[in-house]
Short mmCIF file of C-alpha atoms in Angstrom, two decimals:
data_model
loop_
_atom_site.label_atom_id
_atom_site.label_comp_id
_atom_site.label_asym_id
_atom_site.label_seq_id
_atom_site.Cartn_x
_atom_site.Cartn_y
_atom_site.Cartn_z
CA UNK A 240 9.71 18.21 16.98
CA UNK A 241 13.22 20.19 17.31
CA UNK A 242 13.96 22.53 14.09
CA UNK A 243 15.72 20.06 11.93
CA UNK A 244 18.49 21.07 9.29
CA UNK A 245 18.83 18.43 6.58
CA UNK A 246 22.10 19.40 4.99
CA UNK A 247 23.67 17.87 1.18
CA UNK A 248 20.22 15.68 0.41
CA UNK A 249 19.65 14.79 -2.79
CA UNK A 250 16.50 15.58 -3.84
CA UNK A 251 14.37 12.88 -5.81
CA UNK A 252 13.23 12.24 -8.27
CA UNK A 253 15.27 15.69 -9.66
CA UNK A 254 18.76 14.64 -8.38
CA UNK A 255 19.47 18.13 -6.86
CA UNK A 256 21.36 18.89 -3.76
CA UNK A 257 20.37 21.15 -1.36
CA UNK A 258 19.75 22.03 2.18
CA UNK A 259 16.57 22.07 3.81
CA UNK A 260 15.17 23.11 7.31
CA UNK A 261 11.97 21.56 8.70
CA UNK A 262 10.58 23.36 11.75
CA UNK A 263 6.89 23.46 13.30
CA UNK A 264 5.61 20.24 10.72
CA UNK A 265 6.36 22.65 7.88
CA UNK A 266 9.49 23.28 5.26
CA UNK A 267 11.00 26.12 6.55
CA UNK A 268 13.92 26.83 4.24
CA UNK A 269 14.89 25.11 0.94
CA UNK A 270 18.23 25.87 -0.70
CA UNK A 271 21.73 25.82 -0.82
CA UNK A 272 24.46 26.03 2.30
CA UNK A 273 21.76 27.25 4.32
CA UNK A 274 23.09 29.33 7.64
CA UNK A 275 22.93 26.81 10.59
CA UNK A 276 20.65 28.24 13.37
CA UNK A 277 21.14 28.02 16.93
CA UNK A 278 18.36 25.71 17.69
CA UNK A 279 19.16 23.79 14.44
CA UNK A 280 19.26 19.96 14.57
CA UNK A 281 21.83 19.02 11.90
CA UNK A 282 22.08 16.15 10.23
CA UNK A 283 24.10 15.21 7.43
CA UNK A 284 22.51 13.79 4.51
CA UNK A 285 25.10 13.59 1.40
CA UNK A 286 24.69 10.94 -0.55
CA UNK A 287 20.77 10.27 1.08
CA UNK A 288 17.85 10.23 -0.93
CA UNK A 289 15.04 13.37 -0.15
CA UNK A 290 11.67 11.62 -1.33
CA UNK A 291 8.06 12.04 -0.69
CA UNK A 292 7.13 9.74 2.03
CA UNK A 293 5.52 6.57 0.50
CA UNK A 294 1.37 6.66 0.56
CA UNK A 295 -0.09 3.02 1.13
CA UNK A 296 -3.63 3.09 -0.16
CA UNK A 297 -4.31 -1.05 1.09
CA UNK A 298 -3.47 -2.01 4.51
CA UNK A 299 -5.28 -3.67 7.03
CA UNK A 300 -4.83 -2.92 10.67
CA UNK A 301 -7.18 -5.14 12.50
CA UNK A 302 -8.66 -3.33 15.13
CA UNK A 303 -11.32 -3.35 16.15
CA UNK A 304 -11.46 -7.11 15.95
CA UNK A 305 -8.63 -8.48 15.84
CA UNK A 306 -5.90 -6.74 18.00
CA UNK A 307 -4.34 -10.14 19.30
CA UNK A 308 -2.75 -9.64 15.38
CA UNK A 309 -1.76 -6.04 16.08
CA UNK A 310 -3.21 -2.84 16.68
CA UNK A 311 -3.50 0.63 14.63
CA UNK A 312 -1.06 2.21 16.93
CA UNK A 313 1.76 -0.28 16.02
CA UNK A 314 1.32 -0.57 12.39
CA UNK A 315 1.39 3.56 12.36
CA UNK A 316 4.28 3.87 14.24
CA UNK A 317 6.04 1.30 11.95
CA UNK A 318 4.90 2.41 9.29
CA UNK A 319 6.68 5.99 9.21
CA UNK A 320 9.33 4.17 10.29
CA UNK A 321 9.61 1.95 7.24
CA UNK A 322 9.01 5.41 5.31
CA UNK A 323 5.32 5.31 4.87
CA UNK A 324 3.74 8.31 5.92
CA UNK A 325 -0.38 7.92 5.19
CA UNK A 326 -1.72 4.53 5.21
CA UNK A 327 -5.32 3.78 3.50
CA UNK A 328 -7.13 1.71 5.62
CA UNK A 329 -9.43 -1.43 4.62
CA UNK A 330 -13.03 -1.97 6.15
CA UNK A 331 -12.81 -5.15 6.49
CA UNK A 332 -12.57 -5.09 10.56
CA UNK A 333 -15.17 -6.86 13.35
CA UNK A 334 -17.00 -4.83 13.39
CA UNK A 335 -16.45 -3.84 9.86
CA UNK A 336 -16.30 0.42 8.53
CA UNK A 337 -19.43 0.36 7.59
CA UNK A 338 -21.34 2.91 10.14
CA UNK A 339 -20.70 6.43 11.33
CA UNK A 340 -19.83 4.84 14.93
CA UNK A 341 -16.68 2.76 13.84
CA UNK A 342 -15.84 5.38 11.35
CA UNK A 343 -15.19 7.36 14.51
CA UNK A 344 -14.07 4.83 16.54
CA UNK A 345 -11.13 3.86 14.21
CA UNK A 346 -10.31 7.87 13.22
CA UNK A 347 -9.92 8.64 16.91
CA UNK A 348 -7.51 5.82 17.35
CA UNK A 349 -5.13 6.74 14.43
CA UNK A 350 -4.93 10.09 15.87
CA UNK A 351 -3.75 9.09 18.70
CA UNK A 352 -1.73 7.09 17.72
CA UNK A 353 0.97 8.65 15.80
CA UNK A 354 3.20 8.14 13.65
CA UNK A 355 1.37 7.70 9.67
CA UNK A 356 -1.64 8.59 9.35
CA UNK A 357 -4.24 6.62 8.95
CA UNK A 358 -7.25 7.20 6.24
CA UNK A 359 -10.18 4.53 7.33
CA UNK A 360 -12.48 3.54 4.36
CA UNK A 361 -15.80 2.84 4.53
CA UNK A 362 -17.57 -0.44 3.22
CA UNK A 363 -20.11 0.12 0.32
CA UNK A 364 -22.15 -2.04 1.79
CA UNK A 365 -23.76 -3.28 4.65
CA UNK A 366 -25.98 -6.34 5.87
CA UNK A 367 -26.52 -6.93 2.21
CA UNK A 368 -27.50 -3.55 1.24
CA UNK A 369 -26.22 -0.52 0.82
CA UNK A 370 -23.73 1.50 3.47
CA UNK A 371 -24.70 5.17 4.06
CA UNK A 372 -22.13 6.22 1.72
CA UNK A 373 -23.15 9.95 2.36
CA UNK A 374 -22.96 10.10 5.63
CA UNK A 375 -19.69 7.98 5.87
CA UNK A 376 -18.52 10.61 3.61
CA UNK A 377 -19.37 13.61 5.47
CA UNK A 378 -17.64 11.56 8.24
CA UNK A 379 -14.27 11.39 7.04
CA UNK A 380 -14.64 8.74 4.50
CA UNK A 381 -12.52 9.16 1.46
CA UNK A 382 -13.22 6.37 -0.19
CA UNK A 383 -15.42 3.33 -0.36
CA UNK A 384 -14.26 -0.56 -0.55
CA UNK A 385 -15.18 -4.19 -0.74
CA UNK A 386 -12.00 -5.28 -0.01
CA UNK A 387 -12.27 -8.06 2.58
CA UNK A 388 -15.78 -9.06 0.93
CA UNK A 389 -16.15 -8.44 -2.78
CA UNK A 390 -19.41 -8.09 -4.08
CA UNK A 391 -20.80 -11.02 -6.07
CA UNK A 392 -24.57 -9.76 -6.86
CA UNK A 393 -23.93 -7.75 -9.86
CA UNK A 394 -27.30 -5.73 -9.40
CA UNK A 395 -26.03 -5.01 -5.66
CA UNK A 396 -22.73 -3.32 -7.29
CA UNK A 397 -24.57 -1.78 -10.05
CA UNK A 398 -26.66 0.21 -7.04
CA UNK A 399 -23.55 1.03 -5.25
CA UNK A 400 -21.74 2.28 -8.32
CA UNK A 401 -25.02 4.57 -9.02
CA UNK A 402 -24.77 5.75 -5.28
CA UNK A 403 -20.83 6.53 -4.98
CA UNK A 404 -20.91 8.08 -8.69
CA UNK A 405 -23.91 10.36 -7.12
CA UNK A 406 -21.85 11.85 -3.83
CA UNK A 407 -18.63 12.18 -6.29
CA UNK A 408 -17.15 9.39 -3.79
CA UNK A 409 -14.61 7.30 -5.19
CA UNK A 410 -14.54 3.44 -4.84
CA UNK A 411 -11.72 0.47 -4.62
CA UNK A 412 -13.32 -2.85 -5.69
CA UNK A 413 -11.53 -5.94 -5.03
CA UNK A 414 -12.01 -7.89 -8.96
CA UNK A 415 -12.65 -12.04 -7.28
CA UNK A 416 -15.13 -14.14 -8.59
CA UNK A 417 -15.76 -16.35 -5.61
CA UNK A 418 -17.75 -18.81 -8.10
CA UNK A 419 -14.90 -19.07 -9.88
CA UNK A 420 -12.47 -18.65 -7.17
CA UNK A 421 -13.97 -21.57 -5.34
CA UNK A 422 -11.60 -23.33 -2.90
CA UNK A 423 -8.61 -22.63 -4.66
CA UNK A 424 -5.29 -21.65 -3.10
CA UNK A 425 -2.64 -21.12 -5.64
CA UNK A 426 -2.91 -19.94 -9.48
CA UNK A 427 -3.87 -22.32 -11.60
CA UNK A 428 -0.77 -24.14 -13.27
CA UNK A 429 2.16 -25.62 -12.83
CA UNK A 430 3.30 -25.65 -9.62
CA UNK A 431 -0.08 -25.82 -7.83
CA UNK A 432 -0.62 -29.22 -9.95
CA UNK A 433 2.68 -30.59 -8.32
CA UNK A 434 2.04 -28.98 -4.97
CA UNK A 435 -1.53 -30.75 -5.27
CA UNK A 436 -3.24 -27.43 -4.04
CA UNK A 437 -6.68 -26.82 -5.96
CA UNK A 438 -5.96 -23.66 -8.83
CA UNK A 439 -7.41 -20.54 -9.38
CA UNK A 440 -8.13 -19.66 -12.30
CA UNK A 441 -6.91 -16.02 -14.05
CA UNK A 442 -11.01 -15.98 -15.01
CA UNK A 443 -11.50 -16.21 -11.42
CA UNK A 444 -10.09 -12.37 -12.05
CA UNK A 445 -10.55 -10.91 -15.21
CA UNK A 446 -14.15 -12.02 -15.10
CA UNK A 447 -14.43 -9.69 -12.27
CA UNK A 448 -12.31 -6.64 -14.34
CA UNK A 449 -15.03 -6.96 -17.21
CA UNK A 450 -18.21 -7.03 -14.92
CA UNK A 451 -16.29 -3.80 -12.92
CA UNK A 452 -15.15 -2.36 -15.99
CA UNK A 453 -18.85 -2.27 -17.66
CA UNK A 454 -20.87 -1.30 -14.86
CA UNK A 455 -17.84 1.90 -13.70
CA UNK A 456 -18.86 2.36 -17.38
CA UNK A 457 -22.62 2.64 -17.24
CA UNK A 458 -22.48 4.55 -13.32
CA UNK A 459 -19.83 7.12 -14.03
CA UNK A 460 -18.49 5.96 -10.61
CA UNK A 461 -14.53 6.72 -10.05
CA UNK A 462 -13.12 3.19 -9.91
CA UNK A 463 -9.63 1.99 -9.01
CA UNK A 464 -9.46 -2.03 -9.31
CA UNK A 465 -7.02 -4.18 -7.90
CA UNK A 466 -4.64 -5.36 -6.53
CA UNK A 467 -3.87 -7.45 -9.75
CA UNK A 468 -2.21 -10.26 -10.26
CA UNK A 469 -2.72 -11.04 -14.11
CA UNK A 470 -1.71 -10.25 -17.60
CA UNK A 471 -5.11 -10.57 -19.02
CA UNK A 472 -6.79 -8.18 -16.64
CA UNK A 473 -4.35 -5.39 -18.19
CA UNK A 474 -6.07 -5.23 -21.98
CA UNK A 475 -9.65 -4.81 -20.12
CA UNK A 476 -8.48 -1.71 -18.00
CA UNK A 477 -6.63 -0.15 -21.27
CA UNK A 478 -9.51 -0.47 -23.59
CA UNK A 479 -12.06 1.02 -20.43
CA UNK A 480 -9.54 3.60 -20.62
CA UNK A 481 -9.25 4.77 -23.75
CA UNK A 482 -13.26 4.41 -23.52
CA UNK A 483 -13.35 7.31 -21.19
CA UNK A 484 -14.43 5.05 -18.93
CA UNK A 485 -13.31 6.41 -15.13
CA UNK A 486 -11.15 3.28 -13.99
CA UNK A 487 -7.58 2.75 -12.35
CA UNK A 488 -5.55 -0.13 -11.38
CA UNK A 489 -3.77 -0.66 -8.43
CA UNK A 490 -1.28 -3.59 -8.18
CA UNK A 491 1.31 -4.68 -5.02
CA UNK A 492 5.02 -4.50 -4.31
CA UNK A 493 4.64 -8.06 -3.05
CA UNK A 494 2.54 -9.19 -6.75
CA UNK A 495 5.87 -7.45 -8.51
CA UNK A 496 8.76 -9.01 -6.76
CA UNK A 497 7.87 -12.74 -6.73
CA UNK A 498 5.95 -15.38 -8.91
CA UNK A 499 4.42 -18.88 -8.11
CA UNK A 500 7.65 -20.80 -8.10
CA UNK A 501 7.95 -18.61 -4.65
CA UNK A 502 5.74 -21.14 -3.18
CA UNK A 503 7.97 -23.86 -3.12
CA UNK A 504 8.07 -25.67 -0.59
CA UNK A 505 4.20 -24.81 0.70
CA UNK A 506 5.39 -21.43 2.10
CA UNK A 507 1.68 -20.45 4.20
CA UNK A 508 3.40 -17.11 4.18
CA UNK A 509 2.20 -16.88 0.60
CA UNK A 510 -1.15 -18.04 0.62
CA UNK A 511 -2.47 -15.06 -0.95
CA UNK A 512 -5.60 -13.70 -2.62
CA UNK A 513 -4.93 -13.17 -5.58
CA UNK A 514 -2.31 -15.46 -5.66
CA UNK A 515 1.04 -15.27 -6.91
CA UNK A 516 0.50 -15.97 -10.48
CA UNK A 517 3.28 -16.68 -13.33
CA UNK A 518 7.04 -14.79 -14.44
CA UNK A 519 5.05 -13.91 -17.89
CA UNK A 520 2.07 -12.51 -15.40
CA UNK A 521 4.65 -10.24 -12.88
CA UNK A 522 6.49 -9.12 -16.24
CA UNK A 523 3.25 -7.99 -17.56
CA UNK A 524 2.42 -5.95 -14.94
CA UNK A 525 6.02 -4.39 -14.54
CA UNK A 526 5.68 -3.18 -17.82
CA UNK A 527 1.88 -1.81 -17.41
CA UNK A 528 3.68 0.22 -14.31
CA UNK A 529 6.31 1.44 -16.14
CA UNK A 530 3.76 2.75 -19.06
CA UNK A 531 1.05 4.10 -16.35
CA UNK A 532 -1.46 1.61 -17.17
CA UNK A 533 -0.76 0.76 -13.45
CA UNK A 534 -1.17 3.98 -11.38
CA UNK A 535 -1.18 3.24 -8.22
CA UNK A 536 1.92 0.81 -5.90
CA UNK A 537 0.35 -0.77 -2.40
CA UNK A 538 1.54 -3.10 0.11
CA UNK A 539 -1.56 -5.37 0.48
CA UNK A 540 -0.30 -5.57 3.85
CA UNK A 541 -2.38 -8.21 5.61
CA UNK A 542 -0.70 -8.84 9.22
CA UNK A 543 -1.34 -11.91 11.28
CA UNK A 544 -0.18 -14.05 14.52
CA UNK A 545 2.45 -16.96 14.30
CA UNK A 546 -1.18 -19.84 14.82
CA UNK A 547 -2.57 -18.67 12.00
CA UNK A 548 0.08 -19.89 9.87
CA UNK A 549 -0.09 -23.20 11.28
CA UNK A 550 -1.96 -25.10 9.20
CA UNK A 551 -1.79 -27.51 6.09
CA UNK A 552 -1.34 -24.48 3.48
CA UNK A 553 -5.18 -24.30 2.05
CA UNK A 554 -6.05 -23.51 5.76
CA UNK A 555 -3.41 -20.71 6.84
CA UNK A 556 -4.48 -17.21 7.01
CA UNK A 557 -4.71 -15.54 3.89
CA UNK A 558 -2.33 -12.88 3.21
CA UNK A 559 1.00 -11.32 3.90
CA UNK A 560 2.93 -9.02 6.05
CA UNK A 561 4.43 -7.01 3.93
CA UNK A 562 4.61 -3.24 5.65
CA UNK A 563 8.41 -3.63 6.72
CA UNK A 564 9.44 -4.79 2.67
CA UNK A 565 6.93 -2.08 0.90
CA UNK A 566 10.03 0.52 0.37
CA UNK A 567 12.72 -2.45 0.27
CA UNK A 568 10.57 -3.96 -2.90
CA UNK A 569 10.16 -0.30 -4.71
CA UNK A 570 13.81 -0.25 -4.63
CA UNK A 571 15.13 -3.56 -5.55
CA UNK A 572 12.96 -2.78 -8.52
CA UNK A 573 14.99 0.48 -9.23
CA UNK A 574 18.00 -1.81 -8.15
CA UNK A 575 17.63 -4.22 -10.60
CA UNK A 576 16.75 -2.09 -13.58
CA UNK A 577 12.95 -2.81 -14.27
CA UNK A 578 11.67 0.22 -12.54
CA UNK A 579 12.53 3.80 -12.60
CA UNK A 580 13.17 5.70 -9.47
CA UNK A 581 10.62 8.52 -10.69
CA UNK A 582 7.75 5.67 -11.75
CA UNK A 583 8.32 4.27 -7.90
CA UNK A 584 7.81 7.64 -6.45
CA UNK A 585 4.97 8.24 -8.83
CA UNK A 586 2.75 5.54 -8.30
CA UNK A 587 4.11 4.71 -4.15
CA UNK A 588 4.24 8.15 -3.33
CA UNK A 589 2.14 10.97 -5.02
CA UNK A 590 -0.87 8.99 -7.28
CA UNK A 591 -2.01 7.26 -4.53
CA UNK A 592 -2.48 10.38 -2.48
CA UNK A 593 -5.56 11.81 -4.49
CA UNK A 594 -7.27 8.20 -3.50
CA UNK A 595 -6.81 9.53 0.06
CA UNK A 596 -8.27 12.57 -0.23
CA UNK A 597 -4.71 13.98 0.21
CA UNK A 598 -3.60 17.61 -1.08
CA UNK A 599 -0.87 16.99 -3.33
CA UNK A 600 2.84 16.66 -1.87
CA UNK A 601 4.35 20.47 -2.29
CA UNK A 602 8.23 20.56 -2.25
CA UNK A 603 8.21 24.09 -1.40
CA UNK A 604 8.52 27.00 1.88
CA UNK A 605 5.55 27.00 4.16
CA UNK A 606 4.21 23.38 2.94
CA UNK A 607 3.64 20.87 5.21
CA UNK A 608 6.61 18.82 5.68
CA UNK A 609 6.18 14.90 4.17
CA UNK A 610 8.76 13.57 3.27
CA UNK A 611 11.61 10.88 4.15
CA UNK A 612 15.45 10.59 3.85
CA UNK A 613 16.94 7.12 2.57
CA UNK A 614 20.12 5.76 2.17
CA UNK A 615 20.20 3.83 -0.96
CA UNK A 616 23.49 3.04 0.33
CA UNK A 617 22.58 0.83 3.28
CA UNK A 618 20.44 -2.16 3.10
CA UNK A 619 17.72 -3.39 6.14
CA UNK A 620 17.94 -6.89 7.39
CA UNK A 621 14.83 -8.86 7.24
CA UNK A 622 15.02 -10.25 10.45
CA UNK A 623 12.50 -10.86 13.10
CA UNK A 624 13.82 -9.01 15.53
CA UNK A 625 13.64 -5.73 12.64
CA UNK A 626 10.35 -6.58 11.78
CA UNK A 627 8.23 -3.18 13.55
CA UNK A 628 4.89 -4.41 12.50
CA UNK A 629 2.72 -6.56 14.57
CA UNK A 630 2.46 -9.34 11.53
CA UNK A 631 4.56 -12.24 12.07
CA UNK A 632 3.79 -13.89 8.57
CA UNK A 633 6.79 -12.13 6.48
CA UNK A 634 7.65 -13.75 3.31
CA UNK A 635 11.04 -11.91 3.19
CA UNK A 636 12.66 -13.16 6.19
CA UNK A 637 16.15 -13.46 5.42
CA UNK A 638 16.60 -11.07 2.59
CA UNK A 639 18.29 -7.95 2.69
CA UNK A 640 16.31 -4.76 1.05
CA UNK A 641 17.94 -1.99 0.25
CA UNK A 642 17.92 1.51 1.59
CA UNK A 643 17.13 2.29 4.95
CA UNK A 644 15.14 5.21 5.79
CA UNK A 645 17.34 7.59 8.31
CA UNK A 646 14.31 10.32 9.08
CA UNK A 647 10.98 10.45 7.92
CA UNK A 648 8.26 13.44 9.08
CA UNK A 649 4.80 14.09 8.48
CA UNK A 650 3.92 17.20 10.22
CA UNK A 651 4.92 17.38 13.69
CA UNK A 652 5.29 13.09 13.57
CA UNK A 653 9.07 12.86 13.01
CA UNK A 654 10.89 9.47 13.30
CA UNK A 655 14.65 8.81 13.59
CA UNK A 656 16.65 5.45 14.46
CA UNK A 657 18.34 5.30 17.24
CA UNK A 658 21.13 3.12 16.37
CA UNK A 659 21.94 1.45 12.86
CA UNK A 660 20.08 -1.79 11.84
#
């Protein structure tokens, strides 16, 4: 990567303008009217936003297993592109993460990949027992999931709490009660009784929360729940909380920006788990953002191919592709008033680094350089042909997001368009 001279940025969340230089992966310079250098790469960034590049702690890339969907090199490269610069990983692949072998597998792929990077998580369990937690540790693991299968035996999560809380190794959990769940494919109201889809239930949730909740309790495990989708889930993790009780919640752009009337007319795009659930549910967990309650902002980004969406709408793929909007949604928040620009760089960009295993973002000389420049100006066309990521099943085709990210670097990865979108 050339020495790069951002000059005029505005700094974010602070609002100061200043001049930066980024050379060898690292922040070189930081202040104002800096000299231009001979080998300096100038680019003028008045009026652009300076942020942390965006941390998504829940993505699935599908390899191994399913690279007919996309691959981890793709969804990297996109991904700094769309202004994400670390990507958390889910286990759920075929194979899934739940060995030393794949660990490695999918850790050498991201690194040669470019582009984000990638942190792989390990399952917690395996062939009904328990992963090697401590050895997918030592490996690289920063974190361990059920996301893709959530655990149902409560005695098999109690012994995986015990374990994770015992190697100081924190764990995601996925809060679905498949017995409640059941066959359902929209929440449970309104517009699945007129779209004659079978409901799920906000139990099928919360019911989950309080089983999570107790036994994070009784462990001592580090816990961060979600993604959420319901107001009643939000009391549980608040009393847990004030409790002492180690637990976080995690909720997605996509959960924040639309509601169940989105699924008119039987849009497969959004046959999601959890579902999109009510306008008094997404207001609910706005406001639990806003407060902190909410600590943590993911995509949920869940790619697939154009035949898996074509299907009567209980049988489509679940899940949406939602890498390309992530950034888009955090701002049409700020946009439209019910979200702070600090909150969205709080919980998109800095919280969910420590669920990583990420040093903290440093804003200073010598750091490593992370970071991304946006126009808040400039909105990005939700087209197919813009859409970078492998995942065809977009639920924001057609809308325009705003700000499009000009540069965004992570170490020596450094993307810039060539041409406006």
């Amino acid at each position: 990567m050339s020495t790069l001279l951002l000059r005029r940025a505005l700094l974010q969340p602070q609002g100061q303008t200043i001049d930066v230089r980024i050379a060898h992966g690292r922040y070189q310079a930081i202040g104002e009217q800096l000299t231009i250098g001979a080998d300096d790469k100038v680019i003028d960034a008045e009026g652009q936003w300076l942020m942390p590049g965006l941390v998504d702690p829940l993505t699935r890339l599908r390899e191994p297993g399913q690279t007919h969907k996309t691959t981890i090199a793709r969804e990297a490269r996109a991904a700094l592109a769309r202004g994400i610069t670390w990507l958390g990983m889910a286990p759920d692949t075929q194979p899934p993460i739940d060995s030393r072998a794949v660990l490695e597998l999918v850790d050498n792929r991201a690194r040669a990949a470019g582009g984000a990077g990638v942190r792989a998580f390990c399952s917690l369990t395996r062939e009904q027992g328990l992963a090697e937690l401590a050895g997918l540790q030592s490996a690289g693991a920063p974190l361990a999931a059920d996301v893709g299968s959530p655990i149902q035996d409560a005695g098999l999560l109690r012994r995986a709490l015990l374990y994770a809380a015992s190697v100081s190794m924190p764990v995601l959990l996925q809060p679905i009660d498949l017995s409640l769940q059941g066959d359902g494919a929209a929440h449970d109201g309104p517009v699945a009784a007129r779209l004659g889809l079978a409901g799920i239930p906000s139990s099928s949730e919360t019911v989950a929360v309080a089983r999570i909740v107790l036994l994070a309790e009784e462990s001592g495990a580090e816990v961060l729940i979600g993604p959420l989708s319901c107001a009643d889930s939000l009391p549980l993790i608040a009393q847990a909380q004030a409790r002492g009780v180690r637990v976080s919640a995690m909720v997605s752009t996509l959960q924040l920006s639309l509601n169940e009337l989105d699924l008119y007319p039987f849009r497969s795009f959004l046959h999601l788990q959890p579902p999109l659930r009510s306008e008094a549910d997404r207001a609910a967990l706005l406001q639990a953002v806003r407060q902190g309650l909410v600590s943590v902002l993911c995509s949920d980004h869940q790619p697939h191919d154009v035949d898996a969406q074509l299907a009567p709408f209980p049988e489509t793929a679940v899940g949406a592709s939602t890498l390309d909007a992530h950034l888009g949604l955090g701002l049409r928040l700020v946009q439209r008033g019910e979200l702070a620009l600090a909150d969205l760089i709080e919980r998109a960009c800095l919280t969910p680094r420590r669920w990583l295993g990420l040093p903290a973002c440093e804003f200073s000389e010598g750091a490593p350089a992370d970071c991304i420049l946006v126009d808040p100006h400039r909105d990005l066309a939700m087209t197919p042909a813009n859409l970078l990521s492998g995942g065809r099943n977009s639920p924001f085709l057609g809308w325009r997001l705003p700000g499009q990210v000009r540069l965004a670097v992570r170490g020596a990865q450094c993307w810039q368009p060539e041409i406006s979108e």
